[in-house]
XYZ file of C-alpha atoms in Angstrom:
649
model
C 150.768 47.253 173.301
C 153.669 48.321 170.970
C 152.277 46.633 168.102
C 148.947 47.973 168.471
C 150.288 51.460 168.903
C 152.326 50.967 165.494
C 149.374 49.499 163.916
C 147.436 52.822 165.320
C 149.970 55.348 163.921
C 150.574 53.510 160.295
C 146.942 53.602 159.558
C 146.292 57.281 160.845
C 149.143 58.233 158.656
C 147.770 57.041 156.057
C 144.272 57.961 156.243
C 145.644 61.924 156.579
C 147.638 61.417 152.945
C 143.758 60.103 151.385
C 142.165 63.024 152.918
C 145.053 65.312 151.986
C 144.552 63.899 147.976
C 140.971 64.377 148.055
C 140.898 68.185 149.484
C 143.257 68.604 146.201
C 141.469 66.668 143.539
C 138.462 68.946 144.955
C 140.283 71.825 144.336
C 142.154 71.151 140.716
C 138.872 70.058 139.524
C 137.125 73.172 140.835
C 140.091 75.420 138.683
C 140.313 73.270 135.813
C 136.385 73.918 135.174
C 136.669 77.614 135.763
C 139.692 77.617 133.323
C 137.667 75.804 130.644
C 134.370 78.053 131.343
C 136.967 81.489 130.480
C 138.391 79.919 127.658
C 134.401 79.601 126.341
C 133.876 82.987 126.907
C 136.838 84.110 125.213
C 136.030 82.597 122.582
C 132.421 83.571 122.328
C 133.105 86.660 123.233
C 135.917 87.451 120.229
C 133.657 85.090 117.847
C 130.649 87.946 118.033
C 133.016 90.890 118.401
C 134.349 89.592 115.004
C 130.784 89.190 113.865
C 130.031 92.736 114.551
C 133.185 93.917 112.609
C 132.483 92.336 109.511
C 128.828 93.235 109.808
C 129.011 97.044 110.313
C 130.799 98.336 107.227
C 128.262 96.290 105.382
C 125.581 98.312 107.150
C 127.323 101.336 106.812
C 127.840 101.093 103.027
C 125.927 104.012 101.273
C 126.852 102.946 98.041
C 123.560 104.124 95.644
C 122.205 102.280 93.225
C 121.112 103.582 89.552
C 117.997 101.180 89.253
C 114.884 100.306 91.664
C 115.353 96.648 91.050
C 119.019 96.908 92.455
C 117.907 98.490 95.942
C 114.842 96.506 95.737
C 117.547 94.142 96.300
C 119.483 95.236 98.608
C 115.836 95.771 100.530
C 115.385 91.982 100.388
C 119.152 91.595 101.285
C 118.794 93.111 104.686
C 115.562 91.258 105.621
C 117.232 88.178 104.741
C 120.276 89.608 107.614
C 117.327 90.726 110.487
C 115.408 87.720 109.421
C 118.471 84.833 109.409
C 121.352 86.252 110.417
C 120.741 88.279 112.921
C 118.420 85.654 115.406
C 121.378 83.342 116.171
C 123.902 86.440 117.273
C 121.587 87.562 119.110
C 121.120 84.572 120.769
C 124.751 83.909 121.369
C 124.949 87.364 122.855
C 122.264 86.197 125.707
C 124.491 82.868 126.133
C 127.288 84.763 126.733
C 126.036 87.268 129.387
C 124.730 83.945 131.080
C 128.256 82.509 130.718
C 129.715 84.952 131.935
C 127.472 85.631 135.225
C 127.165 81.746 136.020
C 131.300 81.970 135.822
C 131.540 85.042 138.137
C 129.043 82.926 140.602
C 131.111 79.665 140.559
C 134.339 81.894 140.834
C 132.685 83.341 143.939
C 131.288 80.198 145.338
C 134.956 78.697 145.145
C 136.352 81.329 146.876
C 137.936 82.344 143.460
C 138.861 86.014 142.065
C 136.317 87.426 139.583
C 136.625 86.738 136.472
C 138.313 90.040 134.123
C 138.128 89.136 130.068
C 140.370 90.214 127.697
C 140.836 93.931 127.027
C 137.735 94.799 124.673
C 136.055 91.691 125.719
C 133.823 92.592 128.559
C 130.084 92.633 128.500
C 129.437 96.384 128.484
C 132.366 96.548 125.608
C 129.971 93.470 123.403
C 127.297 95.765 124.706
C 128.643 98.725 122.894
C 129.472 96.828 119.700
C 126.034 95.684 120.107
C 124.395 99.165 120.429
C 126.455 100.451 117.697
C 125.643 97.610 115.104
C 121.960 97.989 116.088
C 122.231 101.847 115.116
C 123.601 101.262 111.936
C 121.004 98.630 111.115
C 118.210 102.133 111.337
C 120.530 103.945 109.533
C 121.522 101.393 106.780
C 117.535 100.911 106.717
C 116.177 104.771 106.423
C 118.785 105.413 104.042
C 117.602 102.102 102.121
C 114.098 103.846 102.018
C 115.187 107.344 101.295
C 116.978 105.544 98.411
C 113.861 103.807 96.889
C 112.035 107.382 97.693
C 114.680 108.882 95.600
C 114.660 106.431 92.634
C 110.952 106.296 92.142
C 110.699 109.973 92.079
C 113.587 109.931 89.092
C 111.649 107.489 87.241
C 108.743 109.406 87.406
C 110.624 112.254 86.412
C 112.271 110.754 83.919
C 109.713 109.387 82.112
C 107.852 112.852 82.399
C 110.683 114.445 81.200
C 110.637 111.527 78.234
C 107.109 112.259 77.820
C 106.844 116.074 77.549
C 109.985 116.254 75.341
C 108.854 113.848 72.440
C 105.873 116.173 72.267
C 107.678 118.899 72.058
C 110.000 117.424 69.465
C 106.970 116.468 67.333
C 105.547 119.660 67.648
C 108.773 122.052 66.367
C 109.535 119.120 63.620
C 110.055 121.592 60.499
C 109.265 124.389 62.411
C 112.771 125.667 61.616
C 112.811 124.619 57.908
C 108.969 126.512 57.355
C 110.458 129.732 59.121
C 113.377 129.582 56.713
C 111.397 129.768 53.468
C 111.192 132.322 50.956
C 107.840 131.608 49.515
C 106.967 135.391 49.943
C 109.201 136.487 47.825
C 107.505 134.754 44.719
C 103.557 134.981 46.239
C 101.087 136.972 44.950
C 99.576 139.412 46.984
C 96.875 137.348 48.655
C 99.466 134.902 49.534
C 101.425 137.158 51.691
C 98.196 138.141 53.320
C 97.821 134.627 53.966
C 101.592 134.013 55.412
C 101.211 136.765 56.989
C 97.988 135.875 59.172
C 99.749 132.064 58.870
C 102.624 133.295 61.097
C 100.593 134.958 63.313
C 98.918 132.426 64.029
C 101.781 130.404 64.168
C 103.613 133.094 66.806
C 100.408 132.182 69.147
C 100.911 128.683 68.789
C 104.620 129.330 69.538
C 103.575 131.127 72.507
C 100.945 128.080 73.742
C 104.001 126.508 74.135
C 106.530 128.103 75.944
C 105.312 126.778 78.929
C 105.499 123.352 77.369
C 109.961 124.139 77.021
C 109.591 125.691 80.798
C 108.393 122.732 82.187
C 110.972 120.279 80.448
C 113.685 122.580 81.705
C 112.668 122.383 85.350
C 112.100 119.002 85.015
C 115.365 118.357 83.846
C 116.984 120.292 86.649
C 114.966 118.283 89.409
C 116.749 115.470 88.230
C 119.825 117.008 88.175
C 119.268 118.064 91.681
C 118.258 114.439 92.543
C 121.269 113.118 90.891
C 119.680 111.356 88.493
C 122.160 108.719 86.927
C 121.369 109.451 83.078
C 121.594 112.963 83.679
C 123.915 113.952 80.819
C 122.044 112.489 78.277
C 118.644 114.288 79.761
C 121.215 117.731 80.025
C 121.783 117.405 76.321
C 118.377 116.233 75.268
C 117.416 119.620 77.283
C 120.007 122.103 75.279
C 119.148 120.788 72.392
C 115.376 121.841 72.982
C 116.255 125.293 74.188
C 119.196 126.172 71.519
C 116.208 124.850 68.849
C 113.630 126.867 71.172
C 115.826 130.051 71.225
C 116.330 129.609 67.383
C 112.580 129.660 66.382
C 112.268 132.546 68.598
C 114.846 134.214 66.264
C 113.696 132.399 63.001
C 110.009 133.600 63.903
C 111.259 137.182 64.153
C 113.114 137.464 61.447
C 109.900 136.027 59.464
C 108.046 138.647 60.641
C 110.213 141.321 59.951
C 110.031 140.503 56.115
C 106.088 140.121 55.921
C 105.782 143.136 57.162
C 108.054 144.248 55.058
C 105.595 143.845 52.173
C 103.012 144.002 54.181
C 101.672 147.083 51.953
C 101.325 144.694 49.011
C 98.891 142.487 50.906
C 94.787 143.072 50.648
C 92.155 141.987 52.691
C 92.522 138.184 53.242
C 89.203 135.979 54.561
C 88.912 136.632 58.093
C 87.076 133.820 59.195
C 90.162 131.582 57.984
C 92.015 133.610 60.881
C 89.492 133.261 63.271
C 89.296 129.754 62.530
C 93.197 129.671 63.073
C 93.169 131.290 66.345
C 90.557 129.844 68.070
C 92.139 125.931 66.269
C 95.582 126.695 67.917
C 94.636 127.198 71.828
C 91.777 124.556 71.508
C 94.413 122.190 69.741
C 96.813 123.220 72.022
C 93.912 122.460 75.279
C 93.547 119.146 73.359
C 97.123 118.204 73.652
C 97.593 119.302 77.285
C 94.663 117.108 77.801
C 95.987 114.685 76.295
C 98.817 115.230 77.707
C 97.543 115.141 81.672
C 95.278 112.342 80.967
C 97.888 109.630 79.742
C 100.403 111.560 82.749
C 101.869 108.880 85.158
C 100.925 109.484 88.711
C 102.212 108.479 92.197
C 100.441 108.584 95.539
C 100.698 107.084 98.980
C 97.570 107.951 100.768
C 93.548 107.972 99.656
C 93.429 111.589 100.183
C 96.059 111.997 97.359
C 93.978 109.504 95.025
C 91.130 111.359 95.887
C 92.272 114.561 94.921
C 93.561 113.673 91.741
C 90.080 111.746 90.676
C 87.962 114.972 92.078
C 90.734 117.309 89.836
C 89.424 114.933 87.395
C 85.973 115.038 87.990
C 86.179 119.053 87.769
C 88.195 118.467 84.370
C 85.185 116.198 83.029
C 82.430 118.912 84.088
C 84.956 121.044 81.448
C 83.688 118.889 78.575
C 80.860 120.245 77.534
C 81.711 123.619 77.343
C 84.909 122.271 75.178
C 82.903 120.568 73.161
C 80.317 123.946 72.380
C 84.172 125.439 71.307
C 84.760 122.665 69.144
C 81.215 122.702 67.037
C 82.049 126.708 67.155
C 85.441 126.125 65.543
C 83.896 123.636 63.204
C 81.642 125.868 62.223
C 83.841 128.492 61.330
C 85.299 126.447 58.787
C 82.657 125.122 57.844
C 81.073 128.360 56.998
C 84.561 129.306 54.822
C 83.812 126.071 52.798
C 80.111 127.332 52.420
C 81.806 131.238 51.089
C 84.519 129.081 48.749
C 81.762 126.526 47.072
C 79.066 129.635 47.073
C 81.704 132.065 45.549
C 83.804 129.592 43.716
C 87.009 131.037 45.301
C 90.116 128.942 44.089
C 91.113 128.227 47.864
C 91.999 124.959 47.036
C 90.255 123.836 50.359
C 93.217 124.844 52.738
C 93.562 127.292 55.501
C 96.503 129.443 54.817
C 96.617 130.265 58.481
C 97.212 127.345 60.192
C 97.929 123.527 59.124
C 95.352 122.086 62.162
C 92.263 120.811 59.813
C 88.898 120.143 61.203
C 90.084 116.488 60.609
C 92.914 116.617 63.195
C 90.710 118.550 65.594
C 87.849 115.805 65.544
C 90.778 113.442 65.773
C 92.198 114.902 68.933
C 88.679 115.522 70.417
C 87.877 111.643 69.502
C 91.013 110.819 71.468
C 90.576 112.642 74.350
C 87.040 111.099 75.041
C 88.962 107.969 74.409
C 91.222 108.398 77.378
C 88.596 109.758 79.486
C 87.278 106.289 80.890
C 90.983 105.075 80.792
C 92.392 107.513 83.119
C 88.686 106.948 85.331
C 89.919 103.216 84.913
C 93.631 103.735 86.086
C 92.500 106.095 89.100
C 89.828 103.384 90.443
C 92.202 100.761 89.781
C 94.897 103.098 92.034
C 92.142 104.018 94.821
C 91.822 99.884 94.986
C 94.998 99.780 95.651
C 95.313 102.405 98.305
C 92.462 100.966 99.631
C 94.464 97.722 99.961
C 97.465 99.488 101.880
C 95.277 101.164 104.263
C 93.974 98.137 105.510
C 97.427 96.814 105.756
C 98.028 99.815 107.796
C 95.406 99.051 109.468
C 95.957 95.517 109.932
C 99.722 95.848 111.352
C 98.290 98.943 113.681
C 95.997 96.975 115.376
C 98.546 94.381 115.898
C 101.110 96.214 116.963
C 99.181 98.206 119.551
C 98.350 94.963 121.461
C 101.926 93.785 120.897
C 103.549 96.771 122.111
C 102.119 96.993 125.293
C 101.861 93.209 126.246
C 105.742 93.274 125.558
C 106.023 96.490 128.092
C 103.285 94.632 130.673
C 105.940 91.233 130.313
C 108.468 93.408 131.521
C 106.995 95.134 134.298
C 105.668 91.460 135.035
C 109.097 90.013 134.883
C 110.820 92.703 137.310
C 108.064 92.664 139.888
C 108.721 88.771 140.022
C 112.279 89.092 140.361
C 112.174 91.070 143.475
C 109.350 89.746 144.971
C 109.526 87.376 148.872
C 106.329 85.335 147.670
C 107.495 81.559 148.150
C 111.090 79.864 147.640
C 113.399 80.321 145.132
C 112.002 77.246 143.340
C 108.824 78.684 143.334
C 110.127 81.744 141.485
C 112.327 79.527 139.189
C 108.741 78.018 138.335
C 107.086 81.382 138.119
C 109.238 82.747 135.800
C 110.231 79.479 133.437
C 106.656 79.961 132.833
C 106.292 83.440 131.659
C 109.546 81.964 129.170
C 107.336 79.783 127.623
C 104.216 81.868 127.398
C 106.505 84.358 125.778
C 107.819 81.636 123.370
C 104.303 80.978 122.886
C 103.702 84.440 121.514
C 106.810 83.890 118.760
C 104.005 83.030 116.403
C 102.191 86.834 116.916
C 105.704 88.338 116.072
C 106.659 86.489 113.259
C 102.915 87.519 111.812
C 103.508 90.835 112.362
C 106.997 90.417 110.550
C 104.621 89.175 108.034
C 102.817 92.149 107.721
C 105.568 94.523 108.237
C 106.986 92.867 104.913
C 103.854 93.095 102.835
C 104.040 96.784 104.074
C 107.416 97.513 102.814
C 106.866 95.872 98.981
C 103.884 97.713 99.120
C 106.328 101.000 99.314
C 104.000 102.182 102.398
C 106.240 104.337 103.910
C 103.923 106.086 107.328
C 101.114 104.609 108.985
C 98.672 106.893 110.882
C 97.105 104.173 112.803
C 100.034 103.330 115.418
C 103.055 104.897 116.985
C 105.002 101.472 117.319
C 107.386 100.606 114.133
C 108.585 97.298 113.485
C 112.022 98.218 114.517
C 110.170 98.834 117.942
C 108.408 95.781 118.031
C 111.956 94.078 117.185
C 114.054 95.795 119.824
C 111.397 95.361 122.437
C 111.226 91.331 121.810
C 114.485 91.614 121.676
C 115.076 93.004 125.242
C 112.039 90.555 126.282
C 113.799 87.708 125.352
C 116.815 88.600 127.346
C 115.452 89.809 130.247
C 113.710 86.692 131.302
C 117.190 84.595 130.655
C 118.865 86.925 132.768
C 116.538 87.172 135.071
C 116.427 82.834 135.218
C 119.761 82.936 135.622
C 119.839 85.242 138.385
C 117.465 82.864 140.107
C 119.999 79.851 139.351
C 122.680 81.581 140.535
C 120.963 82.312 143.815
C 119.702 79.313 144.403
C 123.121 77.483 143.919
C 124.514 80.276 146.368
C 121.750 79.187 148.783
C 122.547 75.697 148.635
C 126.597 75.995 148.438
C 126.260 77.972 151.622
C 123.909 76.707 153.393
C 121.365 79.650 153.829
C 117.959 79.411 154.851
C 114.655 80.196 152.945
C 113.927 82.572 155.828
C 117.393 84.194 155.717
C 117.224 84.441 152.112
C 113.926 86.031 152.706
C 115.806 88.593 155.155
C 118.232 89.313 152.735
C 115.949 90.183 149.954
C 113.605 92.072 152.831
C 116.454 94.604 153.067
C 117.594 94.732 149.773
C 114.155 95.717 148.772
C 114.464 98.088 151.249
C 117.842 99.969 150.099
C 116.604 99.819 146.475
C 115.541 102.933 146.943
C 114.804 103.314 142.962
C 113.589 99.404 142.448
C 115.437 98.711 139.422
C 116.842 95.287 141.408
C 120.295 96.584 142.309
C 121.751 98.997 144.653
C 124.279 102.143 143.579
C 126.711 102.797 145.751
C 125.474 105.122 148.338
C 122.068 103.016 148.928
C 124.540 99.721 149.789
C 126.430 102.641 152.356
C 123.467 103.141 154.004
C 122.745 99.302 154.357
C 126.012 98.482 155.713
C 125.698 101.415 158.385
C 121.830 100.557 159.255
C 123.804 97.265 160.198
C 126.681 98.364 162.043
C 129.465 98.035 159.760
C 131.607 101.125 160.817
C 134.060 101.848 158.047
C 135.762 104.637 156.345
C 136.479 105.131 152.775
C 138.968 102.827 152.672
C 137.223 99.672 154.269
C 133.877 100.696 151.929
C 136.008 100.751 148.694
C 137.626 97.398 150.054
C 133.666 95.776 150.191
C 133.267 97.288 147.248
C 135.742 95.837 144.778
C 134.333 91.927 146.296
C 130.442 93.031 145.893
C 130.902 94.963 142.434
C 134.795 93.889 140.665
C 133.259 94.618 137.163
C 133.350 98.358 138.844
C 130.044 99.129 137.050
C 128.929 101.292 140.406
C 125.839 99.219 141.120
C 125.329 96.246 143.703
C 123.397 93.493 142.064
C 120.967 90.905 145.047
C 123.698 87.970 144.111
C 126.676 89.333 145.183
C 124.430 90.839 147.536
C 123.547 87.270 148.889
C 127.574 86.366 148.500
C 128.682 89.477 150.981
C 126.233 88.639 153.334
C 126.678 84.961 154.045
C 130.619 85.173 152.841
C 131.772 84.922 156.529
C 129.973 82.303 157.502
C 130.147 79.549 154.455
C 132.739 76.594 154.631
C 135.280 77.281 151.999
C 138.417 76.217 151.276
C 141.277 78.455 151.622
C 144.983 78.646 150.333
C 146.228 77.584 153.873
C 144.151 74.399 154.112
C 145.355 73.401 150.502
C 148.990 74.026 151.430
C 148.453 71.992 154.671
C 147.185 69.281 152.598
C 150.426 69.716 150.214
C 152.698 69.399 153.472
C 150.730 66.203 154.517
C 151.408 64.590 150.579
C 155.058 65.676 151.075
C 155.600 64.210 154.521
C 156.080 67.709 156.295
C 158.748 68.949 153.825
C 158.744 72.664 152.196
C 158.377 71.034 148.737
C 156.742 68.039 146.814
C 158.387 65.831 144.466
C 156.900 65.130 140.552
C 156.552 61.176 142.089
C 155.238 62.060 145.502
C 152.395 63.923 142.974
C 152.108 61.077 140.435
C 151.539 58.418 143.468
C 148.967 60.567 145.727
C 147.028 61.769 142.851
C 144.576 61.050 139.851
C 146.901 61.190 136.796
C 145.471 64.144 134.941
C 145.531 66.029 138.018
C 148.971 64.971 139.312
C 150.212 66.369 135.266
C 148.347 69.507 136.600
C 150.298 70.105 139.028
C 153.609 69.609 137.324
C 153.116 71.860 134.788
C 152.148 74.262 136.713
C 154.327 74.235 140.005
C 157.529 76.316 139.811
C 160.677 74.941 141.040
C 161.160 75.369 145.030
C 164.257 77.267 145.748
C 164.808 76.759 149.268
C 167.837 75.727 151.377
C 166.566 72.375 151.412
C 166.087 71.873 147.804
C 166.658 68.503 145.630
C 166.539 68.024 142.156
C 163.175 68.042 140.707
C 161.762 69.550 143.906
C 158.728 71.594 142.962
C 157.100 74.964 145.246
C 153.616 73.667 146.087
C 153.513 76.857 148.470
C 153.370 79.514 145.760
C 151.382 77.228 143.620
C 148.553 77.089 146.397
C 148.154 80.393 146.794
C 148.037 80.843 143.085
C 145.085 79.029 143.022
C 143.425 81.694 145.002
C 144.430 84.997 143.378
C 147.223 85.317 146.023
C 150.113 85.466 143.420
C 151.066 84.749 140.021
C 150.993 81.023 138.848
C-alpha cells in the first residue's frame, strides 16, 4: 500500500505541472498574437497617416499655370490620383478600422485591456486626416476648373485683343505721316477745297473708330484684371495705340486749323465726291465691323447661348439687303461723278479727293462679307452640333446618376435595417449581408461607367448640368461610404458571432440582448449614447451612482467616443458569466511550474515549456526580489498580472 500511494502521488504531481504548462502556452500564445495584431496596426496606421501628409500639400498647391495645355494636365494628373491612387488607400483605411475592431474584440474575449494606439494614431484621428484630405481633393478640383475657366477666357481675350488691334494698326498706318503734310501750302485753290472736304471726311472716319481704340482698351484691362500672363506686352501694345490715338487727335486738329486757315481761297468743290465720301466711310466702316463680328471667335456652354448668337445672326442677315440698296446708292454716286468728269472733261484724274475708299475696295469688302456669311452659318451649326453633343452627355450621366444616387442611399438604409434586425441567427445575417457585398461589387461596373461619362464631361469643358442634382464627387463619396459600411457592418457580425461562441451564449439570449438594445436605441442609429445605456442598466436593476456608471463605462466604451456600440454591448452582458482566465489562475499555474516557490527559475521555464514561449518569458520576467531570492530567480508574480493590464511589464 506504500508503493501504490507513492506511485499515486508521483503521477498526480506530475499531471498538475502538464496542466500548469498548458494554461500558460494558452495564455503566451493568446498575448503574443495580440502583440503582433498592434504592431500591424501601427504600422498601417502611420503608413496612411504618412500617405495623407505627402498627399495634401500636393492638393493644396495653387500654383497657376500660364497655358491650357499645362492645367489640362494637371486635370488629367488628378484623375490619374482619384482613379489609381486613391482606390488602394482607401481600401487600406477600411482594413484598418477592421483591424482595429477585430483586435479590440480578441482583447476583450481574452480578458485583455483595450487596445489605445499611438498618440495621433487612433481611428477618429485617420478619420480626420481622412476628412481633411477628402476636402482638399474639392478644393484642389474647383480651383482646377476655375483655373481652366480663367485661361480660356484669356485666350479668348487675347486673341480678341490680337484681333481688334491689327485692325486698328492697319487702319492708322500713315495716318500720322498724311496729317503731317504740307501739300496745302503749294495747292491750287480747288485742291484745298478738296483737302479740305478730304479731312473731313477723314475726321468722320476718325470718329467711326473711336469705339474701335475703346474696346481694345477695355479689353486689355480685362486681362489685366484676369492676370493674364503676357500682360506687359498687351499693356504696351495698348499705349502704343492710345499715345498714336491721342496724337492723330492732335495731328487732325492741327490740320484743320490750317485749312481753314485758307479756307477763303477755296471755291466750290464737286459735292457729290463728298457725299460719296461720307456715305463710303460709315458703310466701309459697317463693312469692317462686319467683317470684323463675322470672323469673331465665340465661346458658349449651353444651346440657348448658340442659339442666341445664330438668331443675332439671323437678324444681322435680314440687314443685307437694305446694305446692299446703300451700296448700289454709294456706287452710284460715283458713278454719276465719272458720268459729270467724262461728260465735262474735268481733269479729275479719276480720284476722289475726299476719301481714298474706291468703289473697288467697297465691292471688295461687300464680296467678302457675303463670303463669310455661310462660313460663320457653317461654324455656328458646326458649334450647335456640338452643344448638342454635350447635352446629351448631360443627359446621359443625369439619368445615370439619378438611379445611382438613390440605389446607393436605398443600400444603406438596406444595410442598417439588416444589422439590427432579430430575423434568424447570426449566420443567417452573415449570409444576408455577404450577399448585398457582392451585389454591390456587382454594381462596380455602373460606377466605373459613370466615371466614364463624368470624364467625357470634363474634356468636354461642361462645367453645370441641369438634368441632376448628384455630382460625381457625390456619386464617389457615397460608394465610398457604401463600400465601408457593409465591411464594417460584416465585421460587426464576425465579431459577434465569435463573442457568441467564445462565451457560450445562446441564439435566444443573443436574441434578448439585441431585443433590448433595439429597445434603448432610442434614435436607431445601432448604438446607444450614454444616457439611453443608463436607462437600460436601471430598467435591469443595476443600482449605481456616478461612480459605478463611469466604472461600466470605461469597459463598454474605452475609446471614450460617448456611444455604446451592440458588441461591447454583447461583452457587458455575458462578461460575468464566460470562463476566462484570470491573473490568479496563471500565477497558480506559475507556483505549480516552480514547485510552490515565490519565483521560477530560467531552467524550471526552459524544461516546462515550448521553447519560444519559455524565451518569452525570460525576456520579459523581471528579477524577483524577495527574501528568498537565488541567482537568476525571475518574478513570475508581477509578470502574470502584467499580462492582464494589472501592472507594468
Amino acid at each position: 500500500m506504500t508503493y501504490v500511494s507513492s506511485f499515486y502521488h508521483a503521477f498526480s504531481g506530475a499531471q498538475k505541472a502538464e496542466t500548469a504548462a498548458n494554461r500558460i502556452c494558452k495564455v503566451l500564445a493568446v498575448n503574443q498574437e495580440n502583440e503582433q495584431l498592434m504592431e500591424d496596426y501601427e504600422k498601417l496606421a502611420s503608413d496612411l497617416l504618412e500617405w495623407i501628409r505627402r498627399t495634401i500639400p500636393w492638393l493644396e498647391n495653387r500654383a497657376p499655370e500660364n497655358t491650357m495645355q499645362a492645367m489640362q494636365q494637371k486635370l488629367e494628373d488628378f484623375r490619374d490620383y482619384r482613379r489609381l491612387h486613391k482606390p488602394p488607400k482607401v481600401q487600406e483605411k477600411c482594413q484598418l478600422e477592421i483591424n482595429f475592431n477585430t483586435l479590440q474584440t480578441k482583447l476583450r474575449l481574452s480578458n485583455r485591456p483595450a487596445f489605445m494606439p499611438s498618440e495621433g494614431k487612433m481611428v477618429s484621428d485617420i478619420n480626420n486626416a481622412w476628412g481633411g484630405l477628402e476636402q482638399a481633393e474639392k478644393g484642389y478640383e474647383e480651383w482646377l476648373l476655375n483655373e481652366i475657366r480663367r485661361l480660356e477666357r484669356l485666350d479668348h481675350l487675347a486673341e480678341k485683343f490680337r484681333q481688334k488691334a491689327s485692325i486698328h494698326e492697319s487702319w492708322t498706318d500713315g495716318k500720322e505721316v498724311m496729317l503731317q503734310q504740307k501739300d496745302y501750302e503749294t495747292a491750287t485753290l480747288s485742291e484745298i477745297k478738296a483737302l479740305l472736304k478730304k479731312h473731313e471726311a477723314f475726321e468722320s472716319d476718325l470718329a467711326a473708330h473711336q469705339d474701335r481704340v475703346e474696346q481694345i482698351a477695355a479689353i486689355a484691362q480685362e486681362l489685366n484684371e484676369l492676370d493674364y500672363y503676357d500682360s506687359p506686352s498687351v499693356n504696351a501694345r495698348c499705349q502704343k495705340i492710345c499715345d498714336q490715338w491721342d496724337n492723330l487727335g492732335a495731328l487732325t486738329q492741327k490740320r484743320r486749323e490750317a485749312l481753314e486757315r485758307t479756307e477763303k481761297l477755296l471755291e466750290t468743290i464737286d459735292q457729290l465726291y463728298l457725299e460719296y465720301a461720307k456715305r463710303a466711310a460709315p458703310f466701309n466702316n459697317w463693312m469692317e465691323g462686319a467683317m470684323e463680328d463675322l470672323q469673331d471667335t465665340f465661346i458658349v456652354h449651353t444651346i440657348e447661348e448658340i442659339q442666341g448668337l445664330t438668331t443675332a445672326h439671323e437678324q444681322f442677315k435680314a440687314t443685307l439687303p437694305d446694305a446692299d440698296k446703300e451700296r448700289q446708292a454709294i456706287l452710284g454716286i460715283h458713278n454719276e461723278v465719272s458720268k459729270i468728269v467724262q461728260t465735262y472733261h474735268v481733269n479729275m484724274a479719276g480720284t476722289n479727293p475726299y476719301t481714298t475708299i474706291t468703289p473697288q475696295d467697297i465691292n471688295g469688302k461687300w464680296d467678302h462679307v457675303r463670303q463669310l456669311v455661310p462660313r460663320r452659318d457653317q461654324a455656328l451649326m458646326e458649334e450647335h452640333t456640338r452643344q448638342q453633343q454635350n447635352e446629351r452627355l448631360r443627359k446621359q450621366f443625369g439619368a445615370q446618376a439619378n438611379v445611382i444616387g438613390p440605389w446607393i442611399q436605398t443600400k444603406m438604409e438596406e444595410i442598417g435595417r439588416i444589422s439590427i434586425e432579430m430575423h434568424g441567427t447570426l449566420e443567417d445575417q452573415l449570409n444576408h449581408l455577404r450577399q448585398y457585398e457582392k451585389s454591390i461589387i456587382n454594381y462596380k461596373p455602373k460606377i466605373d461607367q459613370l466615371e466614364g461619362d463624368h470624364q467625357q464631361i470634363q474634356e468636354a469643358l461642361i462645367f453645370d448640368n441641369k438634368h441632376t442634382n448628384y455630382t460625381m464627387e457625390h456619386i464617389r463619396v457615397g460608394w465610398e461610404q457604401l463600400l465601408t459600411t457593409i465591411a464594417r457592418t460584416i465585421n460587426e457580425v464576425e465579431n459577434q458571432i465569435l463573442t457568441r461562441d467564445a462565451k457560450g451564449i445562446s441564439q435566444e439570449q443573443m436574441n434578448e440582448f439585441r431585443a433590448s438594445f433595439n429597445h434603448f436605441d432610442r434614435k436607431k442609429t445601432g448604438m446607444m449614447d450614454s444616457e439611453d445605456f443608463r436607462a437600460c442598466l436601471i430598467s435591469m436593476g443595476y443600482n449605481m451612482g456616478e461612480a459605478e456608471f463611469a466604472r461600466i463605462m470605461s469597459i463598454v466604451d474605452p475609446n471614450r467616443l460617448g456611444v455604446v456600440t451592440f458588441q461591447a454591448f454583447i461583452d457587458f452582458m455575458s462578461r460575468e458569466t464566460a470562463d476566462t482566465d484570470t491573473a490568479d489562475q496563471v500565477m497558480a499555474s506559475f507556483k505549480i511550474l516552480a514547485g510552490d516557490k515565490n519565483y521560477i527559475t530560467v531552467d524550471e521555464l526552459r524544461r516546462e515549456l515550448p521553447p519560444d514561449q519559455a524565451e518569452y518569458c525570460i525576456a520579459r520576467m523581471a528579477p524577483y526580489s524577495g527574501p528568498d531570492a537565488v541567482p537568476g530567480a525571475l518574478d513570475y508574480m508581477s509578470f502574470s498580472t502584467a499580462l492582464y493590464g494589472e501592472s507594468d511589464l
